[in-house]
Amino acid sequence: MSVEKLIFEKGAPGRHSDVLPAMDVPEQPLDDLLPAEFQRATPAALPEVSEIEVVRHYTHLSQRNFGVDVGFYPLGSCTMKYNPKINEETASMPGFARIHPLASESMTQGAIQLLYELERYIAEITGMQRVTLQPAAGAHGEITGLMIIKAYHESRGDIHRDIVLIPDGAHGTNPASATLANYQTVELKSDKRGGVDVAHLKEMLAKYEGKIAALMMTNPNTLGVFDERIVEIAQLVHDAGGQLYYDGANANAIMGITRPGDMGFDVVHLNLHKTMSTPHGGGGPGAGPIGVAKHLVPFLPGPLPAHGREGYYWQDAGPQSIGRVRANFGNFLVLVRAYTYIRSNGPDGLRHISESAVLNANYLMQALKSDYLLPYDRTCMHEFVLSADRQKALGVSALDIAKRILDFGMYPPTIYFPLIVHEALMIEPTETETLETLDEFIAVMRQIAREAREEPSLLLDAPHVTVVGRLDQTLAARKPDLCWRPDVRAGRPAEVAETANTR
Ligand SMILES: *Cc1c(COP(=O)(O)O)cnc(C)c1O
């Protein structure tokens, strides 16, 4: 693919793409409209381009992007399933898309009804009493849930609980949220089967007696395995006076099959942008609603959608509420998409989705475990984690494998997470992929395993066929230079020239 010039390098002075009618009112002097001190000395250096130049430029850029509409995207823990276009259709209906956040209840009956019903569906799917739809992401749900747990303990005069237990395989947001909620975190070991090490849990509960606020768990966890001892774990934590928090960012394996509420969890968050198929990546928007058990309902953020004789309305939170965590309706159009997804699939459809997600993951796992090390060899749920340790012995890392996958028009798995697996490759195919696509991925992964044995140099400088080759990741993360500045060639000052984009 050819080098794409920047939009600033295209066009010519005076070229434009606006089609405005001739002015038929007297022109106002600029100084009358804007005081002189607020005006620029020189005009902004904006591109001067025709409409077709703009359209081609951004279309070209979009073609260089990779998304789930382009190809296979097995990014573990992120649940990059296909996002059905019907979700977009409902989210763009003017009654939803153009609603004013401060419009009266009588003018927004449909919107409140949708949120009211969505709350009921999520409560049913998770087995919880009530749900707040306000949190804008999984991590936001986590801190909201921890604030509720804190308010609950404090309401009982139980003020010395300042520790949150977190298994060593947990997503990084768990300890981050606990720290932000002003808790100390204590790491729990995993056992050989990938579940919580119950002996270690007992040890920690005894060591920190009276101090445990909560255990945050992911089940199925980030290894993609289900912790069968969950009922026993819940009992132990509750007996010690703690609460049980469920990181349900990845609920894709459990819908219609099991429910966190039935396992004994007190707080659950779901990532609607993952499990309920709303487009995500690049920072949002998302939605991380949380459900709580009955004893925690008084602490929920408010208002909550309600229904009475007069129709739908917003019910204010009670005196024990932790308060709002997000303005207005939350990320409303994400919620509309999730509602559409749930309604268009129905209860049987959601169960079928989870069964297919689990089947697809196990199909890949069985096919790949002869070429790659499988540290936890047991039936997986929505995802599984391989290790590239064997390839590493040949000088090829998980990163090299991930980069090589790009050459085949596929997105790589998540790598180096969870931290408890060396050279981790975390693979989540999702239910929306065809057998042909899964087989293609298997063929690619086998070819790469062969290359690692026979021609490792091919992997070390991959990718070879993408627009951008191997980047200096550290430099890109530490010194991101994403902002266009006037070009050196335009004769700008030296300090600008030094940091100018290298493209
Ligand atoms: C994605 C994810 C999160 C965080 O969700 P965000 O919406 O990115 O904040 C937390 N836990 C797990 C297991 C996840 O996969």
Coordinates of C-alpha atoms and ligand atoms in Angstrom, one line a residue:
M1 CA 0.0 0.0 0.0
S2 CA 1.3 3.4 -0.9
V3 CA 2.2 6.1 1.7
E4 CA -0.8 8.2 2.6
K5 CA 0.0 11.8 2.7
L6 CA -1.4 13.8 5.7
I7 CA -4.6 15.8 4.9
F8 CA -2.4 18.9 5.6
E9 CA -0.1 18.0 2.7
K10 CA -3.0 17.7 0.3
G11 CA -5.0 20.3 -1.5
A12 CA -4.0 23.8 -2.7
P13 CA -4.6 27.4 -1.5
G14 CA -8.2 28.5 -2.2
R15 CA -9.5 25.0 -2.8
H16 CA -12.7 24.2 -0.9
S17 CA -15.6 21.9 -0.7
D18 CA -18.4 24.0 0.7
V19 CA -21.5 24.8 -1.4
L20 CA -23.0 27.9 0.3
P21 CA -25.5 30.2 -1.4
A22 CA -24.3 33.7 -2.2
M23 CA -24.6 36.1 0.8
D24 CA -27.7 38.2 0.7
V25 CA -27.3 40.1 3.9
P26 CA -24.7 42.9 4.7
E27 CA -21.4 41.6 5.9
Q28 CA -20.5 42.3 9.5
P29 CA -17.0 43.6 10.3
L30 CA -15.2 40.9 12.3
D31 CA -14.2 43.4 15.0
D32 CA -17.9 44.0 15.7
L33 CA -18.4 40.3 16.4
L34 CA -15.2 39.4 18.2
P35 CA -12.9 41.7 20.1
A36 CA -9.5 42.1 18.4
E37 CA -7.5 40.6 21.2
F38 CA -9.3 37.2 20.7
Q39 CA -8.6 37.2 17.0
R40 CA -5.6 35.3 15.5
A41 CA -2.8 37.3 14.0
T42 CA -2.5 34.8 11.2
P43 CA -5.1 32.5 9.9
A44 CA -5.1 28.9 11.2
A45 CA -3.2 26.6 8.9
L46 CA -6.1 24.4 7.9
P47 CA -6.1 22.1 4.9
E48 CA -7.7 23.5 1.8
V49 CA -9.2 20.5 0.0
S50 CA -12.0 19.6 -2.3
E51 CA -14.8 17.2 -1.2
I52 CA -13.4 14.2 -3.1
E53 CA -10.0 14.7 -1.6
V54 CA -11.5 14.6 1.9
V55 CA -13.7 11.5 1.1
R56 CA -10.8 9.6 -0.5
H57 CA -8.4 10.5 2.3
Y58 CA -10.5 9.2 5.1
T59 CA -11.8 6.2 3.2
H60 CA -8.2 5.2 2.5
L61 CA -7.4 5.6 6.2
S62 CA -10.5 3.5 7.2
Q63 CA -9.3 0.7 4.9
R64 CA -6.1 0.5 6.9
N65 CA -8.0 -0.1 10.0
F66 CA -8.7 -3.5 11.4
G67 CA -12.0 -4.3 13.1
V68 CA -14.4 -7.2 13.6
D69 CA -16.2 -6.3 10.4
V70 CA -12.9 -6.9 8.6
G71 CA -11.6 -10.1 10.0
F72 CA -11.2 -12.6 12.8
Y73 CA -10.4 -11.0 16.2
P74 CA -9.7 -13.6 18.9
L75 CA -8.6 -11.0 21.5
G76 CA -9.0 -12.9 24.7
S77 CA -11.0 -11.2 27.5
C78 CA -12.2 -8.5 25.1
T79 CA -15.0 -10.5 23.5
M80 CA -14.7 -9.1 20.0
K81 CA -17.9 -10.7 18.7
Y82 CA -19.7 -9.4 15.7
N83 CA -21.9 -6.5 16.5
P84 CA -25.3 -7.1 14.6
K85 CA -26.3 -4.1 12.5
I86 CA -29.8 -4.1 13.9
N87 CA -28.3 -2.7 17.1
E88 CA -27.1 0.3 15.1
E89 CA -30.5 0.7 13.5
T90 CA -32.3 1.0 16.8
A91 CA -29.6 3.2 18.3
S92 CA -30.0 5.6 15.4
M93 CA -33.8 5.9 15.7
P94 CA -34.4 9.7 16.3
G95 CA -36.5 9.0 19.5
F96 CA -33.4 7.5 21.0
A97 CA -30.5 9.2 19.3
R98 CA -31.8 12.8 19.5
I99 CA -33.4 12.6 23.0
H100 CA -32.4 15.5 25.3
P101 CA -30.9 14.2 28.5
L102 CA -33.0 16.7 30.5
A103 CA -36.3 16.1 28.7
S104 CA -39.2 15.5 31.1
E105 CA -40.4 12.1 32.1
S106 CA -43.6 12.5 30.2
M107 CA -41.6 13.2 27.0
T108 CA -39.2 10.2 27.5
Q109 CA -41.6 7.4 28.4
G110 CA -40.1 5.0 25.8
A111 CA -36.5 5.7 26.9
I112 CA -37.3 5.1 30.6
Q113 CA -39.3 2.0 29.7
L114 CA -36.3 0.6 27.8
L115 CA -34.0 1.2 30.7
Y116 CA -36.6 -0.3 33.1
E117 CA -36.9 -3.4 31.1
L118 CA -33.1 -3.6 30.5
E119 CA -32.6 -3.5 34.2
R120 CA -35.0 -6.4 34.7
Y121 CA -33.3 -8.5 31.9
I122 CA -29.8 -7.9 33.5
A123 CA -31.2 -8.8 36.9
E124 CA -32.6 -12.0 35.5
I125 CA -29.4 -12.9 33.6
T126 CA -27.2 -12.3 36.6
G127 CA -29.5 -13.5 39.3
M128 CA -29.4 -10.2 41.2
Q129 CA -32.1 -8.1 42.8
R130 CA -31.6 -4.7 41.2
V131 CA -29.2 -3.1 38.7
T132 CA -27.8 0.4 38.1
L133 CA -27.2 1.2 34.4
Q134 CA -25.0 4.2 35.2
P135 CA -21.4 2.9 35.1
A136 CA -19.8 3.7 31.8
A137 CA -17.3 0.8 31.7
G138 CA -16.3 -2.4 33.5
A139 CA -13.8 -0.6 35.7
H140 CA -16.4 2.0 36.5
G141 CA -18.7 -0.7 37.6
E142 CA -16.0 -2.2 39.8
I143 CA -15.4 1.0 41.7
T144 CA -19.2 1.6 42.0
G145 CA -19.6 -1.9 43.4
L146 CA -16.7 -1.5 45.9
M147 CA -18.2 1.9 47.0
I148 CA -21.5 0.1 47.7
I149 CA -19.7 -2.7 49.6
K150 CA -17.9 0.0 51.7
A151 CA -21.1 1.8 52.4
Y152 CA -22.7 -1.5 53.4
H153 CA -20.0 -2.3 55.9
E154 CA -20.0 1.2 57.3
S155 CA -23.8 1.2 57.7
R156 CA -23.3 -1.7 60.1
G157 CA -20.6 0.0 62.0
D158 CA -18.1 -2.5 60.6
I159 CA -15.4 0.1 59.8
H160 CA -12.2 -1.9 60.0
R161 CA -12.6 -3.8 56.8
D162 CA -10.0 -2.3 54.5
I163 CA -8.7 -5.4 52.6
V164 CA -9.9 -6.7 49.2
L165 CA -8.7 -10.2 48.2
I166 CA -7.9 -10.6 44.5
P167 CA -6.7 -13.8 42.8
D168 CA -3.3 -13.6 41.0
G169 CA -5.0 -14.1 37.6
A170 CA -7.3 -11.1 37.9
H171 CA -7.7 -8.4 35.3
G172 CA -5.6 -5.4 36.1
T173 CA -8.7 -3.2 36.7
N174 CA -9.6 -5.2 39.8
P175 CA -6.6 -4.1 42.0
A176 CA -6.7 -0.7 40.4
S177 CA -10.4 -0.2 41.3
A178 CA -9.8 -1.5 44.8
T179 CA -6.9 0.9 45.3
L180 CA -8.9 3.8 44.0
A181 CA -11.7 2.8 46.4
N182 CA -9.1 3.2 49.2
Y183 CA -8.7 -0.5 49.9
Q184 CA -5.5 -2.5 50.5
T185 CA -5.2 -5.5 48.1
V186 CA -4.0 -8.9 49.0
E187 CA -3.2 -11.4 46.2
L188 CA -4.7 -14.9 46.3
K189 CA -2.8 -17.8 44.7
S190 CA -4.4 -20.0 42.1
D191 CA -4.3 -23.8 42.4
K192 CA -3.0 -26.3 39.8
R193 CA -6.4 -26.5 38.1
G194 CA -6.5 -22.7 37.7
G195 CA -9.1 -21.9 40.4
V196 CA -8.7 -20.1 43.7
D197 CA -6.3 -22.0 46.0
V198 CA -8.8 -22.6 48.8
A199 CA -6.1 -23.5 51.4
H200 CA -4.5 -20.1 50.7
L201 CA -7.9 -18.3 50.9
K202 CA -8.5 -19.9 54.3
E203 CA -5.0 -18.8 55.4
M204 CA -5.7 -15.2 54.3
L205 CA -9.1 -15.1 55.9
A206 CA -7.6 -16.2 59.2
K207 CA -4.7 -13.9 58.9
Y208 CA -6.8 -10.8 58.3
E209 CA -9.8 -11.8 60.5
G210 CA -12.3 -8.9 60.7
K211 CA -10.5 -6.9 58.0
I212 CA -11.7 -8.5 54.8
A213 CA -14.1 -6.2 52.9
A214 CA -14.5 -8.4 49.8
L215 CA -13.1 -11.0 47.5
M216 CA -13.2 -9.9 43.8
M217 CA -13.5 -12.9 41.5
T218 CA -13.9 -13.6 37.8
N219 CA -15.7 -16.9 37.1
P220 CA -15.0 -18.3 34.5
N221 CA -11.7 -16.6 35.2
T222 CA -9.1 -15.2 32.9
L223 CA -7.7 -18.6 32.2
G224 CA -11.1 -19.4 30.8
V225 CA -11.8 -22.0 33.4
F226 CA -14.8 -22.3 35.8
D227 CA -14.1 -22.4 39.5
E228 CA -16.1 -25.4 40.6
R229 CA -15.5 -24.6 44.3
I230 CA -17.3 -21.3 44.1
V231 CA -20.1 -22.2 46.5
E232 CA -17.6 -23.3 49.1
I233 CA -15.5 -20.1 48.5
A234 CA -18.7 -17.9 48.8
Q235 CA -19.5 -19.6 52.1
L236 CA -16.0 -19.0 53.5
V237 CA -15.9 -15.3 52.5
H238 CA -19.4 -14.7 53.9
D239 CA -18.6 -16.5 57.1
A240 CA -15.6 -14.2 57.5
G241 CA -18.0 -11.2 57.1
G242 CA -16.8 -10.3 53.6
Q243 CA -18.7 -9.6 50.4
L244 CA -18.3 -11.4 47.1
Y245 CA -17.7 -9.2 44.0
Y246 CA -18.1 -10.8 40.5
D247 CA -16.1 -9.4 37.6
G248 CA -18.6 -10.3 34.9
A249 CA -16.8 -8.5 32.1
N250 CA -16.8 -11.8 30.3
A251 CA -20.2 -13.3 30.8
N252 CA -20.2 -14.8 27.3
A253 CA -20.0 -18.4 28.7
I254 CA -22.7 -18.3 31.2
M255 CA -25.8 -16.7 29.8
G256 CA -28.9 -18.8 30.5
I257 CA -26.6 -21.5 32.0
T258 CA -25.6 -20.3 35.4
R259 CA -25.9 -17.0 37.3
P260 CA -23.5 -15.2 39.7
G261 CA -26.4 -14.6 42.1
D262 CA -27.0 -18.3 42.4
M263 CA -23.2 -18.9 43.0
G264 CA -23.4 -16.6 46.0
F265 CA -22.1 -13.3 44.7
D266 CA -23.3 -10.0 46.2
V267 CA -22.3 -7.6 43.5
V268 CA -21.9 -8.3 39.7
H269 CA -20.8 -6.1 36.8
L270 CA -21.4 -6.9 33.2
N271 CA -19.6 -5.3 30.3
L272 CA -22.4 -4.7 27.8
H273 CA -19.8 -3.6 25.3
K274 CA -18.4 -7.1 25.4
T275 CA -21.1 -9.7 26.0
M276 CA -24.0 -7.7 24.6
S277 CA -22.3 -6.9 21.3
T278 CA -21.9 -3.2 21.3
P279 CA -18.9 -1.9 19.4
H280 CA -15.9 -1.2 21.6
G281 CA -12.1 -0.7 21.5
G282 CA -10.1 2.5 21.4
G283 CA -11.5 3.7 24.6
G284 CA -15.2 3.4 24.4
P285 CA -18.0 4.2 24.8
G286 CA -19.1 1.3 26.9
A287 CA -21.5 0.3 29.7
G288 CA -20.7 -1.6 32.9
P289 CA -24.0 -1.9 34.8
I290 CA -23.8 -3.6 38.2
G291 CA -26.4 -5.8 39.9
V292 CA -26.6 -6.2 43.6
A293 CA -28.2 -8.7 46.0
K294 CA -31.2 -7.5 48.1
H295 CA -29.2 -6.3 51.2
L296 CA -27.2 -3.9 49.0
V297 CA -30.1 -2.3 47.1
P298 CA -30.4 0.7 49.5
F299 CA -26.8 1.7 48.6
L300 CA -27.3 1.7 44.8
P301 CA -26.8 5.0 42.9
G302 CA -30.0 6.6 41.9
P303 CA -32.3 7.4 40.4
L304 CA -33.6 4.1 39.2
P305 CA -36.2 3.6 36.5
A306 CA -39.6 2.7 37.9
H307 CA -43.1 2.0 36.7
G308 CA -46.4 3.0 38.3
R309 CA -50.0 3.9 37.5
E310 CA -48.9 7.1 35.7
G311 CA -46.4 5.3 33.6
Y312 CA -42.6 5.2 33.8
Y313 CA -40.7 7.5 36.1
W314 CA -37.3 8.1 37.8
Q315 CA -37.3 6.9 41.4
D316 CA -34.9 9.0 43.6
A317 CA -32.3 7.1 45.6
G318 CA -32.8 6.7 49.3
P319 CA -30.7 8.2 52.1
Q320 CA -28.1 5.4 52.1
S321 CA -27.3 5.6 48.4
I322 CA -23.7 6.2 47.4
G323 CA -25.0 8.9 45.0
R324 CA -24.8 9.3 41.2
V325 CA -21.8 7.9 39.4
R326 CA -22.8 9.2 36.0
A327 CA -24.9 12.0 34.6
N328 CA -28.3 11.5 32.9
F329 CA -29.1 8.0 31.5
G330 CA -25.5 6.6 31.5
N331 CA -24.2 5.8 28.0
F332 CA -27.7 5.6 26.7
L333 CA -27.1 4.5 23.1
V334 CA -24.9 1.6 24.3
L335 CA -27.8 0.6 26.5
V336 CA -30.2 0.7 23.5
R337 CA -27.9 -1.6 21.6
A338 CA -27.6 -4.0 24.5
Y339 CA -31.4 -4.0 24.9
T340 CA -31.8 -4.7 21.2
Y341 CA -29.3 -7.6 21.4
I342 CA -31.1 -9.2 24.3
R343 CA -34.6 -8.8 22.7
S344 CA -33.5 -10.0 19.3
N345 CA -31.9 -13.1 20.7
G346 CA -34.3 -13.9 23.5
P347 CA -33.6 -16.3 26.4
D348 CA -33.0 -19.4 24.3
G349 CA -30.9 -17.3 21.9
L350 CA -28.7 -16.0 24.7
R351 CA -28.1 -19.6 26.0
H352 CA -27.3 -20.7 22.5
I353 CA -24.8 -17.9 22.2
S354 CA -23.0 -19.0 25.3
E355 CA -23.0 -22.7 24.3
S356 CA -21.6 -21.8 20.9
A357 CA -18.9 -19.5 22.4
V358 CA -17.8 -22.4 24.7
L359 CA -17.9 -24.9 21.8
N360 CA -15.8 -22.7 19.5
A361 CA -13.2 -22.1 22.2
N362 CA -12.9 -25.8 23.0
Y363 CA -12.6 -26.6 19.3
L364 CA -9.6 -24.3 18.9
M365 CA -8.1 -25.4 22.1
Q366 CA -8.1 -29.1 21.2
A367 CA -6.7 -28.3 17.7
L368 CA -3.9 -26.2 19.0
K369 CA -2.7 -28.0 22.0
S370 CA -0.3 -30.3 20.1
D371 CA 1.6 -27.3 18.7
Y372 CA 1.5 -25.0 21.7
L373 CA 1.8 -25.7 25.4
L374 CA -1.6 -25.7 27.2
P375 CA -0.8 -25.1 30.9
Y376 CA -4.4 -25.7 32.2
D377 CA -5.6 -28.7 30.2
R378 CA -9.3 -28.9 31.1
T379 CA -12.6 -28.0 29.4
C380 CA -12.5 -24.3 28.8
M381 CA -15.3 -21.8 28.8
H382 CA -15.4 -18.8 26.5
E383 CA -11.6 -18.6 26.1
F384 CA -8.4 -20.5 26.8
V385 CA -4.8 -19.6 27.4
L386 CA -1.8 -21.2 25.6
S387 CA 1.8 -20.6 26.4
A388 CA 4.5 -20.0 23.8
D389 CA 7.2 -21.4 26.1
R390 CA 8.1 -24.1 23.6
Q391 CA 8.6 -21.5 20.8
K392 CA 10.4 -19.3 23.3
A393 CA 13.0 -22.1 23.7
L394 CA 13.6 -21.6 19.9
G395 CA 14.0 -17.9 20.3
V396 CA 10.4 -16.9 19.3
S397 CA 8.2 -15.1 21.8
A398 CA 4.5 -14.7 22.1
L399 CA 4.9 -11.2 20.8
D400 CA 6.6 -12.5 17.6
I401 CA 3.8 -15.0 17.1
A402 CA 1.2 -12.2 17.6
K403 CA 3.0 -10.0 15.0
R404 CA 3.2 -12.8 12.5
I405 CA -0.6 -13.5 12.8
L406 CA -1.2 -10.0 11.4
D407 CA 0.4 -11.1 8.1
F408 CA -2.6 -13.5 7.6
G409 CA -5.2 -10.8 7.9
M410 CA -6.2 -11.7 11.4
Y411 CA -6.0 -10.0 14.7
P412 CA -3.7 -11.6 17.3
P413 CA -4.9 -13.0 20.7
T414 CA -4.2 -11.1 23.9
I415 CA -0.6 -11.7 24.9
Y416 CA 1.2 -11.7 28.3
F417 CA -2.0 -11.8 30.2
P418 CA -3.0 -13.4 32.6
L419 CA 0.3 -12.9 34.3
I420 CA 0.4 -16.4 35.8
V421 CA 1.1 -18.0 32.4
H422 CA 4.5 -17.5 30.7
E423 CA 4.4 -16.2 27.2
A424 CA 0.6 -16.2 27.4
L425 CA -1.6 -16.3 24.3
M426 CA -5.2 -15.8 25.4
I427 CA -7.6 -16.8 22.7
E428 CA -11.3 -16.0 22.6
P429 CA -13.0 -16.8 19.2
T430 CA -16.5 -15.9 20.3
E431 CA -19.7 -17.6 19.0
T432 CA -20.0 -15.5 15.8
E433 CA -17.2 -17.2 13.8
T434 CA -17.8 -19.8 11.2
L435 CA -16.2 -23.3 11.2
E436 CA -14.2 -22.2 8.1
T437 CA -12.8 -19.2 10.0
L438 CA -11.8 -21.3 13.0
D439 CA -10.1 -23.8 10.7
E440 CA -8.3 -21.0 8.9
F441 CA -7.0 -19.7 12.3
I442 CA -5.9 -23.3 13.2
A443 CA -4.0 -23.6 9.9
V444 CA -2.3 -20.2 10.5
M445 CA -1.2 -21.1 14.1
R446 CA 0.2 -24.5 12.9
Q447 CA 2.1 -22.8 10.1
I448 CA 3.6 -20.3 12.6
A449 CA 4.5 -23.2 15.0
R450 CA 6.3 -24.8 12.0
E451 CA 8.0 -21.5 11.1
A452 CA 9.3 -21.2 14.7
R453 CA 11.0 -24.6 14.3
E454 CA 12.3 -24.2 10.7
E455 CA 12.6 -20.5 10.0
P456 CA 12.4 -18.5 13.2
S457 CA 14.0 -15.4 11.5
L458 CA 10.7 -15.0 9.6
L459 CA 8.9 -14.4 12.8
L460 CA 11.4 -12.0 14.4
D461 CA 10.7 -9.1 12.1
A462 CA 7.1 -9.8 11.3
P463 CA 4.7 -8.4 10.3
H464 CA 5.7 -8.2 6.6
V465 CA 2.6 -7.3 4.7
T466 CA 0.9 -4.7 6.9
V467 CA 1.1 -0.9 6.3
V468 CA 3.2 -0.4 9.4
G469 CA 5.9 -2.9 10.4
R470 CA 7.2 -3.7 13.9
L471 CA 7.0 -0.5 16.0
D472 CA 9.2 0.4 18.9
Q473 CA 6.5 -0.3 21.4
T474 CA 8.2 1.3 24.4
L475 CA 8.8 4.6 22.5
A476 CA 5.2 4.5 21.1
A477 CA 3.8 4.1 24.7
R478 CA 6.2 6.5 26.4
K479 CA 6.4 9.3 23.8
P480 CA 3.2 9.1 21.7
D481 CA 3.3 11.8 19.1
L482 CA -0.2 11.9 17.7
C483 CA -0.6 15.5 17.0
W484 CA 0.1 17.2 13.6
R485 CA 2.3 20.3 13.8
P486 CA 3.2 22.6 11.0
D487 CA 5.8 20.9 8.8
V488 CA 9.5 21.6 8.9
R489 CA 9.3 22.4 5.2
A490 CA 7.1 25.4 5.9
G491 CA 10.1 27.0 7.6
R492 CA 8.8 26.7 11.2
P493 CA 10.9 27.3 14.3
A494 CA 13.5 24.7 15.1
E495 CA 11.9 23.3 18.3
V496 CA 8.8 22.5 16.3
A497 CA 10.9 20.9 13.6
E498 CA 12.6 18.7 16.1
T499 CA 9.4 17.1 17.4
A500 CA 7.6 17.1 14.1
N501 CA 5.8 13.9 13.1
T502 CA 8.0 11.4 11.5
R503 CA 4.9 9.6 10.1
Ligands
LIG1 C1 -12.4 -5.9 30.0 C2 -12.3 -6.4 31.3 C3 -12.4 -5.5 32.4 C4 -12.5 -4.0 32.3 O1 -13.6 -3.5 31.6 P1 -13.5 -2.1 30.9 O2 -14.8 -1.8 30.3 O3 -12.4 -2.1 29.9 O4 -13.2 -1.1 32.0 C5 -12.4 -6.1 33.7 N1 -12.3 -7.4 33.9 C6 -12.1 -8.3 32.8 C7 -12.0 -9.7 33.1 C8 -12.2 -7.8 31.5 O5 -12.0 -8.6 30.5

